[in-house]
Amino acid sequence: MLDISTYLTQGVRDMAVYFSRTETIKKVIAYARYSSDHQNPVSIEIQIEGIREYCKKNGYEIVATFADEAKSGGGTEKRTNYLKMLDKIKNNLLDFDALIVYRYDRAGRNVHDMKVLESILLENKKRFISATEKMAETTAGRFHKNIQYAVNEYERGVIGDRSFDGLKNNARDGLHCGGVPPLGYMLDEEQKLIIDVTEAEAVRKIFKMYDDGYGYGNIAARLNEMGYLTKKKLKFKKNSIHDILINEKYQGTYCYNKAYPRDPNGKNNSHKYKDDEDIIRVHDNHPAIIDKEMFTRVQERIKLKSRKARESKNNYILRGLIQCRNCGAMLHGDVNRDSKNKDIIRSHYRCPNKKVKACDVKPVNRFILEDFVLELLHKSIFQNADIEQITKLINHIIENDEDMLQKIKRYKEALKEQKQQEENLYRSLKYSKSDNMISRITNQIEELSAEQAEFKEKIQAMEKIQQRRFPKEQVQEAIQGLNEYVKANNTEKVKNYLSSYIKKVIVDNEDIEIFLNEENKCA
């Protein structure tokens, strides 16, 4: 449902400034757009001509013209010249007094985008004019303009709903609903998918390699070596492999209305899927390139890999540091369940080429490797370390923590401003006679008092931390328990700690070799 209330009331604080300006408009920039959805059939040429006539009649000079052809007004992310124009306006790269369009909906049919545009123009003290829609620069005129923006968006929504209904009917009939057919397919005269024999070879190889245990990166590399190209005639990348493997069309199922549309900021939601009841699926609609058994196996493996990735993502503290001596690949975390007892989970660092039989280095037990590396690192750093010196260093860092000092400073400045606001409110209260006004001011004072109490509490807590000093014994205890802390906390700080001392760890089936960054080594 269209909610325009927010947009109608937006910008009230700036109206007086906006409408009080009396500068004469001399220079303008023009913008025109022709819709890909043909919601408004007025061509770019007709729009520009109409703008020129309007400017000639009013004595305006057009200093720059921007136009986007075959672009939808539903969002701005694909309107290249529109975005260039906004960038020039925001950076004061154009000398002009107003932006002029043939109709307001040529700048966009999305209320949010129109308000963003107006805000940018307002900040830069520029006006916004339509050559064909006369609206007075008064509060009523601005209200009328906001209503027009909302109506434009509503019209676009109605047209979109009708178009979508038509596309859904086509989808139920198994007809292609626009866009480029996926790799391996082309369209016949009835807009049905048929197999492109040459491209289908690449698709079959992709599914076969993934079913055999290859990863996205290895599959892409192999295809590129063999000279295969994507539908856009580009080299394969990891993302393109993933998108092909999850496409139901390859098993003969036509699928429509699966992904959510773009969000209000124009971000693509192509990997966020709707509920099954909202998705249109036509099974056995067109020739399959991949049989259903293999397609199902591949989907199960993708789900398993995704689950393993979630399970292992935050646990493998040496990720990115362990290298296979045999093939040079970086080992990654891997989780396996015991074949006899599913409750037993084994964690390893595994060479990615092992699964595709391109390397024979066996997986390394995660816990054994981590304990070995951390123990050696601990000895290297702290075996001959001066505990008193380390204690002094830690306390010095706490006392001079720049981030903490800046936060305390900002909170104190905010507290000072709030106290001044409170004093002003008390003065206003002194001279107030209206019960409503007295009640409003009293509520504001109470809110300010609560905020001040919160700021004071934060300042006291941070000052307490800053003033804290650790004794030598506590530092010694922390050093002894450092390895357990590192294993339990795979944070950015822990990663930085490890990578600052460890250059790399080389493993094979016989040895583990650790290379330290000598410049950071403590003796």
Short mmCIF file of C-alpha atoms in Angstrom, two decimals:
data_model
loop_
_atom_site.label_atom_id
_atom_site.label_comp_id
_atom_site.label_asym_id
_atom_site.label_seq_id
_atom_site.Cartn_x
_atom_site.Cartn_y
_atom_site.Cartn_z
CA MET A 1 0.00 0.00 0.00
CA LEU A 2 1.28 3.45 -0.90
CA ASP A 3 2.11 5.52 2.19
CA ILE A 4 2.74 9.17 1.28
CA SER A 5 2.36 10.75 4.73
CA THR A 6 6.09 10.82 5.41
CA TYR A 7 6.85 12.47 2.09
CA LEU A 8 4.13 15.10 2.43
CA THR A 9 5.48 16.30 5.76
CA GLN A 10 9.17 15.94 4.91
CA GLY A 11 11.29 19.04 4.59
CA VAL A 12 9.03 21.42 6.56
CA ARG A 13 12.00 22.91 8.40
CA ASP A 14 13.54 24.04 5.09
CA MET A 15 10.42 25.47 3.44
CA ALA A 16 10.83 29.01 4.69
CA VAL A 17 14.39 29.16 3.35
CA TYR A 18 13.40 27.52 0.07
CA PHE A 19 10.49 29.80 -0.71
CA SER A 20 12.04 33.04 0.58
CA ARG A 21 14.67 33.04 -2.18
CA THR A 22 14.09 35.68 -4.82
CA GLU A 23 17.16 35.15 -7.02
CA THR A 24 16.52 35.43 -10.73
CA ILE A 25 17.01 32.20 -12.64
CA LYS A 26 19.49 32.72 -15.47
CA LYS A 27 21.29 29.43 -16.05
CA VAL A 28 19.74 25.97 -16.01
CA ILE A 29 20.73 22.35 -16.60
CA ALA A 30 18.32 20.01 -18.39
CA TYR A 31 17.58 16.34 -17.75
CA ALA A 32 15.58 13.96 -19.97
CA ARG A 33 14.79 10.25 -19.71
CA TYR A 34 13.04 7.77 -21.98
CA SER A 35 11.53 4.81 -20.12
CA SER A 36 12.46 1.24 -20.96
CA ASP A 37 8.96 0.29 -19.80
CA HIS A 38 7.34 2.87 -22.13
CA GLN A 39 5.34 4.38 -19.29
CA ASN A 40 5.80 7.73 -20.96
CA PRO A 41 6.36 7.56 -24.72
CA VAL A 42 7.73 11.09 -25.07
CA SER A 43 11.13 10.71 -26.74
CA ILE A 44 14.36 12.30 -25.57
CA GLU A 45 14.30 14.67 -28.57
CA ILE A 46 10.75 15.89 -27.84
CA GLN A 47 11.58 16.41 -24.15
CA ILE A 48 14.73 18.42 -24.96
CA GLU A 49 12.86 20.50 -27.56
CA GLY A 50 10.09 21.24 -25.06
CA ILE A 51 12.67 22.28 -22.46
CA ARG A 52 14.43 24.55 -24.99
CA GLU A 53 11.17 26.30 -25.91
CA TYR A 54 10.36 26.84 -22.23
CA CYS A 55 13.83 28.26 -21.56
CA LYS A 56 13.70 30.54 -24.62
CA LYS A 57 10.32 31.88 -23.50
CA ASN A 58 11.61 32.59 -19.98
CA GLY A 59 15.11 33.81 -20.92
CA TYR A 60 17.00 30.88 -19.40
CA GLU A 61 20.37 29.67 -20.71
CA ILE A 62 20.89 25.87 -20.83
CA VAL A 63 24.47 25.29 -19.71
CA ALA A 64 24.39 21.45 -19.68
CA THR A 65 22.10 18.63 -20.79
CA PHE A 66 21.93 15.10 -19.37
CA ALA A 67 19.85 12.25 -20.79
CA ASP A 68 19.28 8.53 -20.16
CA GLU A 69 17.64 6.35 -22.80
CA ALA A 70 15.66 3.17 -22.11
CA LYS A 71 16.01 3.54 -18.33
CA SER A 72 13.29 2.83 -15.79
CA GLY A 73 12.19 5.57 -13.41
CA GLY A 74 11.76 3.10 -10.57
CA GLY A 75 15.33 3.58 -9.35
CA THR A 76 18.44 5.61 -10.10
CA GLU A 77 21.18 2.97 -9.81
CA LYS A 78 21.32 2.25 -13.58
CA ARG A 79 20.82 5.81 -14.83
CA THR A 80 24.44 6.64 -15.59
CA ASN A 81 24.00 10.23 -16.73
CA TYR A 82 21.56 11.03 -13.92
CA LEU A 83 24.17 9.89 -11.38
CA LYS A 84 26.86 11.92 -13.17
CA MET A 85 24.60 14.98 -12.96
CA LEU A 86 24.00 14.48 -9.22
CA ASP A 87 27.73 14.08 -8.62
CA LYS A 88 28.48 17.35 -10.43
CA ILE A 89 25.76 19.15 -8.47
CA LYS A 90 27.00 17.85 -5.10
CA ASN A 91 30.58 18.84 -5.92
CA ASN A 92 29.66 22.28 -7.29
CA LEU A 93 31.07 21.49 -10.73
CA LEU A 94 28.20 23.21 -12.57
CA ASP A 95 27.35 26.92 -12.61
CA PHE A 96 23.54 26.96 -12.72
CA ASP A 97 20.46 28.21 -10.87
CA ALA A 98 17.89 25.48 -11.55
CA LEU A 99 17.38 21.94 -12.84
CA ILE A 100 14.65 21.68 -15.48
CA VAL A 101 12.82 18.58 -16.74
CA TYR A 102 10.02 18.12 -19.29
CA ARG A 103 7.84 16.52 -16.59
CA TYR A 104 8.69 15.78 -12.97
CA ASP A 105 8.28 12.04 -13.57
CA ARG A 106 11.21 12.19 -16.05
CA ALA A 107 13.50 12.67 -13.04
CA GLY A 108 11.92 9.58 -11.46
CA ARG A 109 8.72 7.85 -10.42
CA ASN A 110 10.12 6.79 -7.05
CA VAL A 111 9.10 9.17 -4.23
CA HIS A 112 12.22 8.42 -2.20
CA ASP A 113 14.56 9.24 -5.10
CA MET A 114 12.66 12.46 -5.86
CA LYS A 115 13.02 13.60 -2.25
CA VAL A 116 16.74 12.81 -2.35
CA LEU A 117 17.07 14.89 -5.53
CA GLU A 118 15.17 17.82 -4.01
CA SER A 119 17.28 17.62 -0.86
CA ILE A 120 20.51 17.82 -2.90
CA LEU A 121 19.18 20.79 -4.88
CA LEU A 122 18.02 22.50 -1.69
CA GLU A 123 21.41 22.06 0.00
CA ASN A 124 23.07 23.64 -3.02
CA LYS A 125 20.44 26.43 -3.26
CA LYS A 126 19.14 25.30 -6.66
CA ARG A 127 15.57 25.12 -7.91
CA PHE A 128 13.66 22.30 -9.57
CA ILE A 129 11.34 23.14 -12.49
CA SER A 130 9.03 21.26 -14.87
CA ALA A 131 8.60 22.70 -18.36
CA THR A 132 5.03 21.42 -18.64
CA GLU A 133 3.69 21.35 -15.05
CA LYS A 134 3.20 24.78 -13.51
CA MET A 135 3.42 24.74 -9.73
CA ALA A 136 3.82 27.89 -7.69
CA GLU A 137 6.76 28.19 -5.32
CA THR A 138 4.54 28.42 -2.27
CA THR A 139 3.77 26.02 0.53
CA ALA A 140 0.65 24.95 -1.36
CA GLY A 141 2.69 24.51 -4.53
CA ARG A 142 5.21 22.31 -2.78
CA PHE A 143 2.37 20.28 -1.26
CA HIS A 144 0.95 19.84 -4.78
CA LYS A 145 4.36 18.74 -6.04
CA ASN A 146 4.70 16.13 -3.29
CA ILE A 147 1.25 14.80 -4.16
CA GLN A 148 2.33 14.59 -7.81
CA TYR A 149 5.43 12.58 -6.85
CA ALA A 150 3.28 10.11 -4.93
CA VAL A 151 0.80 9.82 -7.82
CA ASN A 152 3.68 9.16 -10.25
CA GLU A 153 4.92 6.33 -8.03
CA TYR A 154 1.40 4.97 -7.70
CA GLU A 155 0.99 4.97 -11.51
CA ARG A 156 4.29 3.16 -11.89
CA GLY A 157 3.16 0.58 -9.34
CA VAL A 158 -0.16 0.00 -11.15
CA ILE A 159 1.63 -0.41 -14.50
CA GLY A 160 4.15 -2.71 -12.84
CA ASP A 161 1.34 -4.83 -11.33
CA ARG A 162 -0.32 -5.20 -14.75
CA SER A 163 2.99 -6.06 -16.39
CA PHE A 164 3.75 -8.57 -13.66
CA ASP A 165 0.34 -10.24 -14.08
CA GLY A 166 1.09 -10.64 -17.78
CA LEU A 167 4.54 -12.05 -17.09
CA LYS A 168 3.11 -14.53 -14.58
CA ASN A 169 0.64 -15.77 -17.19
CA ASN A 170 3.51 -16.19 -19.67
CA ALA A 171 5.56 -18.01 -17.04
CA ARG A 172 2.71 -20.45 -16.36
CA ASP A 173 2.71 -21.17 -20.08
CA GLY A 174 6.45 -21.82 -19.88
CA LEU A 175 7.37 -18.79 -21.99
CA HIS A 176 10.58 -16.86 -21.39
CA CYS A 177 9.78 -13.63 -19.51
CA GLY A 178 12.58 -11.38 -20.67
CA GLY A 179 16.29 -10.99 -20.20
CA VAL A 180 19.09 -13.07 -21.67
CA PRO A 181 18.54 -16.87 -21.60
CA PRO A 182 20.96 -18.71 -19.29
CA LEU A 183 24.18 -20.22 -20.62
CA GLY A 184 23.38 -23.33 -22.65
CA TYR A 185 20.01 -22.11 -23.91
CA MET A 186 18.58 -19.91 -26.65
CA LEU A 187 14.99 -18.97 -27.61
CA ASP A 188 12.87 -20.40 -30.41
CA GLU A 189 10.21 -18.44 -32.29
CA GLU A 190 7.63 -19.11 -29.56
CA GLN A 191 9.95 -17.71 -26.85
CA LYS A 192 10.58 -21.18 -25.44
CA LEU A 193 14.00 -22.30 -24.23
CA ILE A 194 15.90 -24.69 -26.50
CA ILE A 195 19.43 -26.07 -26.04
CA ASP A 196 22.43 -24.24 -27.50
CA VAL A 197 24.64 -27.26 -28.23
CA THR A 198 27.99 -25.43 -27.97
CA GLU A 199 27.22 -23.61 -24.69
CA ALA A 200 25.60 -26.69 -23.15
CA GLU A 201 29.00 -28.45 -23.18
CA ALA A 202 30.33 -25.89 -20.70
CA VAL A 203 27.27 -26.30 -18.46
CA ARG A 204 27.68 -30.10 -18.35
CA LYS A 205 31.38 -29.76 -17.49
CA ILE A 206 30.55 -27.35 -14.66
CA PHE A 207 28.05 -29.74 -13.05
CA LYS A 208 30.31 -32.76 -13.60
CA MET A 209 33.35 -31.10 -12.04
CA TYR A 210 31.39 -29.86 -9.03
CA ASP A 211 29.83 -33.31 -8.58
CA ASP A 212 33.38 -34.75 -8.64
CA GLY A 213 34.47 -32.48 -5.78
CA TYR A 214 35.97 -29.44 -7.55
CA GLY A 215 35.44 -26.00 -5.99
CA TYR A 216 34.16 -22.88 -7.77
CA GLY A 217 37.66 -21.45 -8.26
CA ASN A 218 39.08 -24.63 -9.78
CA ILE A 219 36.07 -25.04 -12.08
CA ALA A 220 36.37 -21.45 -13.33
CA ALA A 221 40.11 -21.88 -13.94
CA ARG A 222 39.62 -25.14 -15.88
CA LEU A 223 36.89 -23.65 -18.08
CA ASN A 224 39.01 -20.59 -18.83
CA GLU A 225 41.96 -22.84 -19.76
CA MET A 226 39.70 -24.76 -22.16
CA GLY A 227 38.55 -21.52 -23.80
CA TYR A 228 34.92 -21.52 -22.66
CA LEU A 229 33.19 -18.16 -22.10
CA THR A 230 30.13 -16.97 -20.18
CA LYS A 231 26.93 -15.83 -21.90
CA LYS A 232 28.39 -12.30 -21.98
CA LYS A 233 31.55 -13.65 -23.65
CA LEU A 234 33.65 -13.07 -20.53
CA LYS A 235 35.90 -15.38 -18.52
CA PHE A 236 34.32 -17.44 -15.76
CA LYS A 237 34.56 -16.37 -12.12
CA LYS A 238 33.49 -18.04 -8.86
CA ASN A 239 30.15 -16.20 -8.69
CA SER A 240 29.16 -17.17 -12.23
CA ILE A 241 29.82 -20.85 -11.41
CA HIS A 242 27.61 -20.68 -8.32
CA ASP A 243 24.74 -18.99 -10.20
CA ILE A 244 24.81 -21.70 -12.88
CA LEU A 245 24.84 -24.56 -10.36
CA ILE A 246 21.70 -23.34 -8.55
CA ASN A 247 19.68 -22.51 -11.70
CA GLU A 248 16.67 -24.84 -11.87
CA LYS A 249 16.27 -24.29 -15.60
CA TYR A 250 19.11 -26.75 -16.23
CA GLN A 251 16.93 -29.64 -15.01
CA GLY A 252 14.08 -28.55 -17.30
CA THR A 253 12.14 -26.54 -14.69
CA TYR A 254 11.05 -23.04 -15.69
CA CYS A 255 11.21 -20.83 -12.59
CA TYR A 256 9.83 -17.30 -12.25
CA ASN A 257 9.33 -14.78 -9.40
CA LYS A 258 11.94 -16.55 -7.25
CA ALA A 259 14.13 -13.65 -6.07
CA TYR A 260 13.00 -10.55 -4.22
CA PRO A 261 13.14 -7.25 -6.16
CA ARG A 262 15.76 -4.62 -5.44
CA ASP A 263 15.53 -2.92 -2.06
CA PRO A 264 14.70 0.84 -1.74
CA ASN A 265 18.41 1.66 -2.09
CA GLY A 266 18.66 -0.23 -5.40
CA LYS A 267 20.64 -3.13 -3.96
CA ASN A 268 20.11 -6.44 -5.73
CA ASN A 269 18.42 -9.20 -3.69
CA SER A 270 18.96 -11.95 -6.27
CA HIS A 271 20.16 -14.47 -3.64
CA LYS A 272 17.25 -13.81 -1.27
CA TYR A 273 14.39 -16.09 -2.28
CA LYS A 274 10.62 -15.88 -1.78
CA ASP A 275 8.44 -18.57 -0.23
CA ASP A 276 7.67 -21.56 -2.47
CA GLU A 277 3.98 -20.65 -2.75
CA ASP A 278 4.94 -17.31 -4.38
CA ILE A 279 7.31 -18.90 -6.92
CA ILE A 280 6.00 -20.06 -10.30
CA ARG A 281 7.53 -23.37 -11.38
CA VAL A 282 6.72 -25.23 -14.58
CA HIS A 283 8.34 -28.69 -14.43
CA ASP A 284 9.55 -30.44 -17.61
CA ASN A 285 8.92 -27.20 -19.50
CA HIS A 286 11.94 -27.39 -21.83
CA PRO A 287 14.81 -29.76 -22.66
CA ALA A 288 17.03 -30.43 -19.63
CA ILE A 289 20.81 -30.12 -19.92
CA ILE A 290 21.40 -31.82 -16.54
CA ASP A 291 19.48 -34.87 -15.32
CA LYS A 292 17.48 -34.48 -12.13
CA GLU A 293 19.64 -36.94 -10.14
CA MET A 294 22.84 -34.96 -10.71
CA PHE A 295 21.08 -31.62 -10.16
CA THR A 296 19.76 -32.88 -6.80
CA ARG A 297 23.20 -34.17 -5.73
CA VAL A 298 24.77 -30.81 -6.59
CA GLN A 299 22.16 -28.87 -4.57
CA GLU A 300 22.73 -31.14 -1.56
CA ARG A 301 26.49 -30.59 -1.79
CA ILE A 302 26.03 -26.81 -2.02
CA LYS A 303 23.84 -26.84 1.11
CA LEU A 304 26.34 -29.05 2.95
CA LYS A 305 29.25 -26.76 2.02
CA SER A 306 27.24 -23.72 3.12
CA ARG A 307 26.47 -25.33 6.49
CA LYS A 308 30.09 -26.35 6.99
CA ALA A 309 31.22 -22.84 6.14
CA ARG A 310 28.88 -21.42 8.79
CA GLU A 311 30.07 -23.96 11.37
CA SER A 312 33.75 -23.36 10.69
CA LYS A 313 33.85 -19.67 9.86
CA ASN A 314 34.63 -18.41 13.36
CA ASN A 315 36.66 -21.35 14.68
CA TYR A 316 39.79 -21.73 12.58
CA ILE A 317 42.23 -19.21 14.02
CA LEU A 318 45.07 -20.12 11.62
CA ARG A 319 43.00 -19.60 8.47
CA GLY A 320 45.03 -17.77 5.83
CA LEU A 321 48.36 -18.69 7.42
CA ILE A 322 48.74 -22.41 6.56
CA GLN A 323 50.16 -23.35 3.17
CA CYS A 324 50.49 -26.76 1.49
CA ARG A 325 54.14 -27.58 0.74
CA ASN A 326 53.11 -29.86 -2.13
CA CYS A 327 50.89 -27.59 -4.28
CA GLY A 328 51.20 -24.16 -2.63
CA ALA A 329 47.46 -23.77 -1.89
CA MET A 330 46.28 -22.23 1.39
CA LEU A 331 44.60 -24.76 3.68
CA HIS A 332 41.08 -24.01 4.88
CA GLY A 333 38.93 -25.25 7.75
CA ASP A 334 36.85 -28.37 7.17
CA VAL A 335 34.29 -30.20 9.31
CA ASN A 336 33.50 -33.91 8.94
CA ARG A 337 31.08 -36.08 10.87
CA ASP A 338 32.04 -39.63 11.77
CA SER A 339 30.47 -42.10 9.33
CA LYS A 340 29.38 -44.41 12.18
CA ASN A 341 28.55 -41.87 14.87
CA LYS A 342 27.08 -38.61 13.50
CA ASP A 343 27.47 -36.92 16.90
CA ILE A 344 31.27 -37.02 16.54
CA ILE A 345 32.58 -34.04 14.60
CA ARG A 346 36.18 -33.89 13.36
CA SER A 347 37.82 -30.58 12.52
CA HIS A 348 40.75 -30.33 10.12
CA TYR A 349 42.77 -27.93 8.04
CA ARG A 350 42.47 -29.35 4.52
CA CYS A 351 44.21 -28.61 1.22
CA PRO A 352 41.45 -27.60 -1.27
CA ASN A 353 43.17 -29.62 -4.02
CA LYS A 354 42.98 -32.85 -2.01
CA LYS A 355 39.31 -33.38 -2.83
CA VAL A 356 39.90 -33.09 -6.56
CA LYS A 357 42.89 -35.47 -6.35
CA ALA A 358 45.31 -32.77 -7.46
CA CYS A 359 47.27 -33.01 -4.19
CA ASP A 360 48.05 -35.89 -1.81
CA VAL A 361 48.67 -33.91 1.41
CA LYS A 362 46.36 -35.32 4.09
CA PRO A 363 44.11 -33.13 6.29
CA VAL A 364 45.78 -31.93 9.50
CA ASN A 365 43.92 -32.20 12.80
CA ARG A 366 42.91 -28.68 13.73
CA PHE A 367 43.47 -28.98 17.50
CA ILE A 368 46.88 -30.63 17.26
CA LEU A 369 48.11 -28.05 14.74
CA GLU A 370 46.77 -25.05 16.64
CA ASP A 371 48.19 -26.24 19.98
CA PHE A 372 51.59 -26.87 18.39
CA VAL A 373 51.76 -23.46 16.68
CA LEU A 374 50.46 -21.49 19.67
CA GLU A 375 52.84 -23.20 22.09
CA LEU A 376 55.86 -22.48 19.90
CA LEU A 377 54.70 -18.89 19.39
CA HIS A 378 54.17 -18.43 23.12
CA LYS A 379 57.70 -19.63 23.89
CA SER A 380 59.18 -17.44 21.19
CA ILE A 381 57.53 -14.31 22.56
CA PHE A 382 57.46 -14.79 26.32
CA GLN A 383 60.13 -17.36 27.33
CA ASN A 384 62.78 -14.74 28.14
CA ALA A 385 60.48 -11.74 28.39
CA ASP A 386 60.75 -9.19 31.21
CA ILE A 387 57.34 -9.32 32.96
CA GLU A 388 57.89 -5.96 34.65
CA GLN A 389 58.56 -4.29 31.29
CA ILE A 390 55.47 -5.90 29.75
CA THR A 391 53.39 -4.72 32.75
CA LYS A 392 54.61 -1.14 32.30
CA LEU A 393 53.86 -1.30 28.57
CA ILE A 394 50.29 -2.57 29.10
CA ASN A 395 49.52 0.09 31.71
CA HIS A 396 51.01 2.80 29.49
CA ILE A 397 48.78 1.69 26.58
CA ILE A 398 45.67 1.81 28.79
CA GLU A 399 46.56 5.25 30.17
CA ASN A 400 47.18 6.69 26.69
CA ASP A 401 44.43 4.91 24.75
CA GLU A 402 43.65 7.56 22.11
CA ASP A 403 40.25 6.08 21.20
CA MET A 404 39.18 6.10 24.83
CA LEU A 405 40.41 9.65 25.38
CA GLN A 406 38.54 10.88 22.29
CA LYS A 407 35.32 9.18 23.41
CA ILE A 408 35.58 10.75 26.88
CA LYS A 409 36.19 14.14 25.27
CA ARG A 410 33.14 13.80 22.97
CA TYR A 411 30.87 12.71 25.83
CA LYS A 412 32.00 15.64 27.98
CA GLU A 413 31.34 18.10 25.14
CA ALA A 414 27.88 16.60 24.61
CA LEU A 415 27.21 16.82 28.35
CA LYS A 416 28.22 20.48 28.34
CA GLU A 417 25.83 21.23 25.46
CA GLN A 418 22.99 19.46 27.24
CA LYS A 419 23.57 21.45 30.41
CA GLN A 420 23.35 24.66 28.37
CA GLN A 421 20.11 23.44 26.77
CA GLU A 422 18.76 22.66 30.23
CA GLU A 423 19.58 26.17 31.47
CA ASN A 424 17.81 27.68 28.44
CA LEU A 425 14.75 25.55 29.12
CA TYR A 426 14.65 26.66 32.77
CA ARG A 427 14.77 30.29 31.61
CA SER A 428 11.92 29.63 29.18
CA LEU A 429 9.96 27.92 31.93
CA LYS A 430 10.32 30.98 34.14
CA TYR A 431 8.46 33.15 31.63
CA SER A 432 5.92 30.61 30.40
CA LYS A 433 2.29 31.12 31.33
CA SER A 434 0.55 28.48 29.19
CA ASP A 435 -0.07 25.15 30.92
CA ASN A 436 0.67 23.29 27.68
CA MET A 437 3.97 25.10 27.23
CA ILE A 438 4.96 24.51 30.87
CA SER A 439 4.17 20.80 30.48
CA ARG A 440 6.18 20.53 27.23
CA ILE A 441 9.23 22.30 28.69
CA THR A 442 9.08 20.21 31.87
CA ASN A 443 9.06 17.01 29.79
CA GLN A 444 12.04 18.25 27.76
CA ILE A 445 13.96 19.02 30.96
CA GLU A 446 13.25 15.53 32.30
CA GLU A 447 14.45 13.95 29.03
CA LEU A 448 17.63 16.03 29.10
CA SER A 449 18.27 15.07 32.72
CA ALA A 450 17.98 11.37 31.85
CA GLU A 451 20.37 11.78 28.90
CA GLN A 452 22.88 13.66 31.09
CA ALA A 453 22.77 10.87 33.67
CA GLU A 454 23.50 8.35 30.92
CA PHE A 455 26.47 10.38 29.62
CA LYS A 456 27.86 10.79 33.15
CA GLU A 457 27.63 7.04 33.71
CA LYS A 458 29.52 6.34 30.46
CA ILE A 459 32.22 8.92 31.29
CA GLN A 460 32.72 7.47 34.78
CA ALA A 461 32.98 3.91 33.41
CA MET A 462 35.57 4.90 30.77
CA GLU A 463 37.60 7.00 33.21
CA LYS A 464 37.62 4.04 35.61
CA ILE A 465 39.02 1.81 32.84
CA GLN A 466 41.60 4.42 31.90
CA GLN A 467 42.78 4.81 35.47
CA ARG A 468 43.05 1.07 36.06
CA ARG A 469 46.57 -0.36 36.54
CA PHE A 470 47.37 -4.08 36.34
CA PRO A 471 49.85 -5.60 38.81
CA LYS A 472 52.73 -7.78 37.59
CA GLU A 473 51.12 -10.95 38.98
CA GLN A 474 47.91 -10.41 37.00
CA VAL A 475 49.88 -9.82 33.79
CA GLN A 476 51.83 -13.06 34.43
CA GLU A 477 48.54 -14.94 34.87
CA ALA A 478 47.15 -13.46 31.64
CA ILE A 479 50.28 -14.50 29.71
CA GLN A 480 49.95 -18.07 30.99
CA GLY A 481 46.33 -18.25 29.83
CA LEU A 482 46.89 -16.41 26.53
CA ASN A 483 46.76 -19.52 24.32
CA GLU A 484 43.37 -20.56 25.69
CA TYR A 485 42.09 -17.02 25.17
CA VAL A 486 43.32 -17.01 21.55
CA LYS A 487 41.64 -20.36 20.79
CA ALA A 488 38.34 -19.20 22.30
CA ASN A 489 38.25 -15.76 20.65
CA ASN A 490 38.65 -15.68 16.87
CA THR A 491 38.34 -11.88 16.73
CA GLU A 492 40.03 -9.34 14.51
CA LYS A 493 42.48 -8.53 17.32
CA VAL A 494 43.40 -12.20 17.70
CA LYS A 495 43.94 -12.50 13.94
CA ASN A 496 46.17 -9.40 14.00
CA TYR A 497 48.12 -10.84 16.94
CA LEU A 498 48.79 -14.12 15.10
CA SER A 499 49.58 -12.60 11.70
CA SER A 500 51.93 -10.03 13.25
CA TYR A 501 54.18 -12.85 14.55
CA ILE A 502 53.48 -15.73 12.14
CA LYS A 503 54.56 -15.28 8.54
CA LYS A 504 53.29 -18.69 7.38
CA VAL A 505 52.98 -22.32 8.40
CA ILE A 506 54.08 -24.90 5.80
CA VAL A 507 52.66 -28.44 6.12
CA ASP A 508 52.97 -31.76 4.29
CA ASN A 509 52.41 -35.38 5.28
CA GLU A 510 55.65 -35.48 7.31
CA ASP A 511 56.48 -32.06 8.76
CA ILE A 512 55.10 -28.77 10.06
CA GLU A 513 57.39 -25.78 9.54
CA ILE A 514 56.63 -22.42 11.11
CA PHE A 515 58.08 -19.15 9.80
CA LEU A 516 57.94 -16.17 12.16
CA ASN A 517 58.17 -12.49 11.34
CA GLU A 518 61.58 -11.82 12.88
CA GLU A 519 61.02 -8.08 13.16
CA ASN A 520 58.19 -8.67 15.69
CA LYS A 521 59.80 -11.54 17.56
CA CYS A 522 60.39 -10.92 21.29
CA ALA A 523 63.50 -12.42 22.88
#
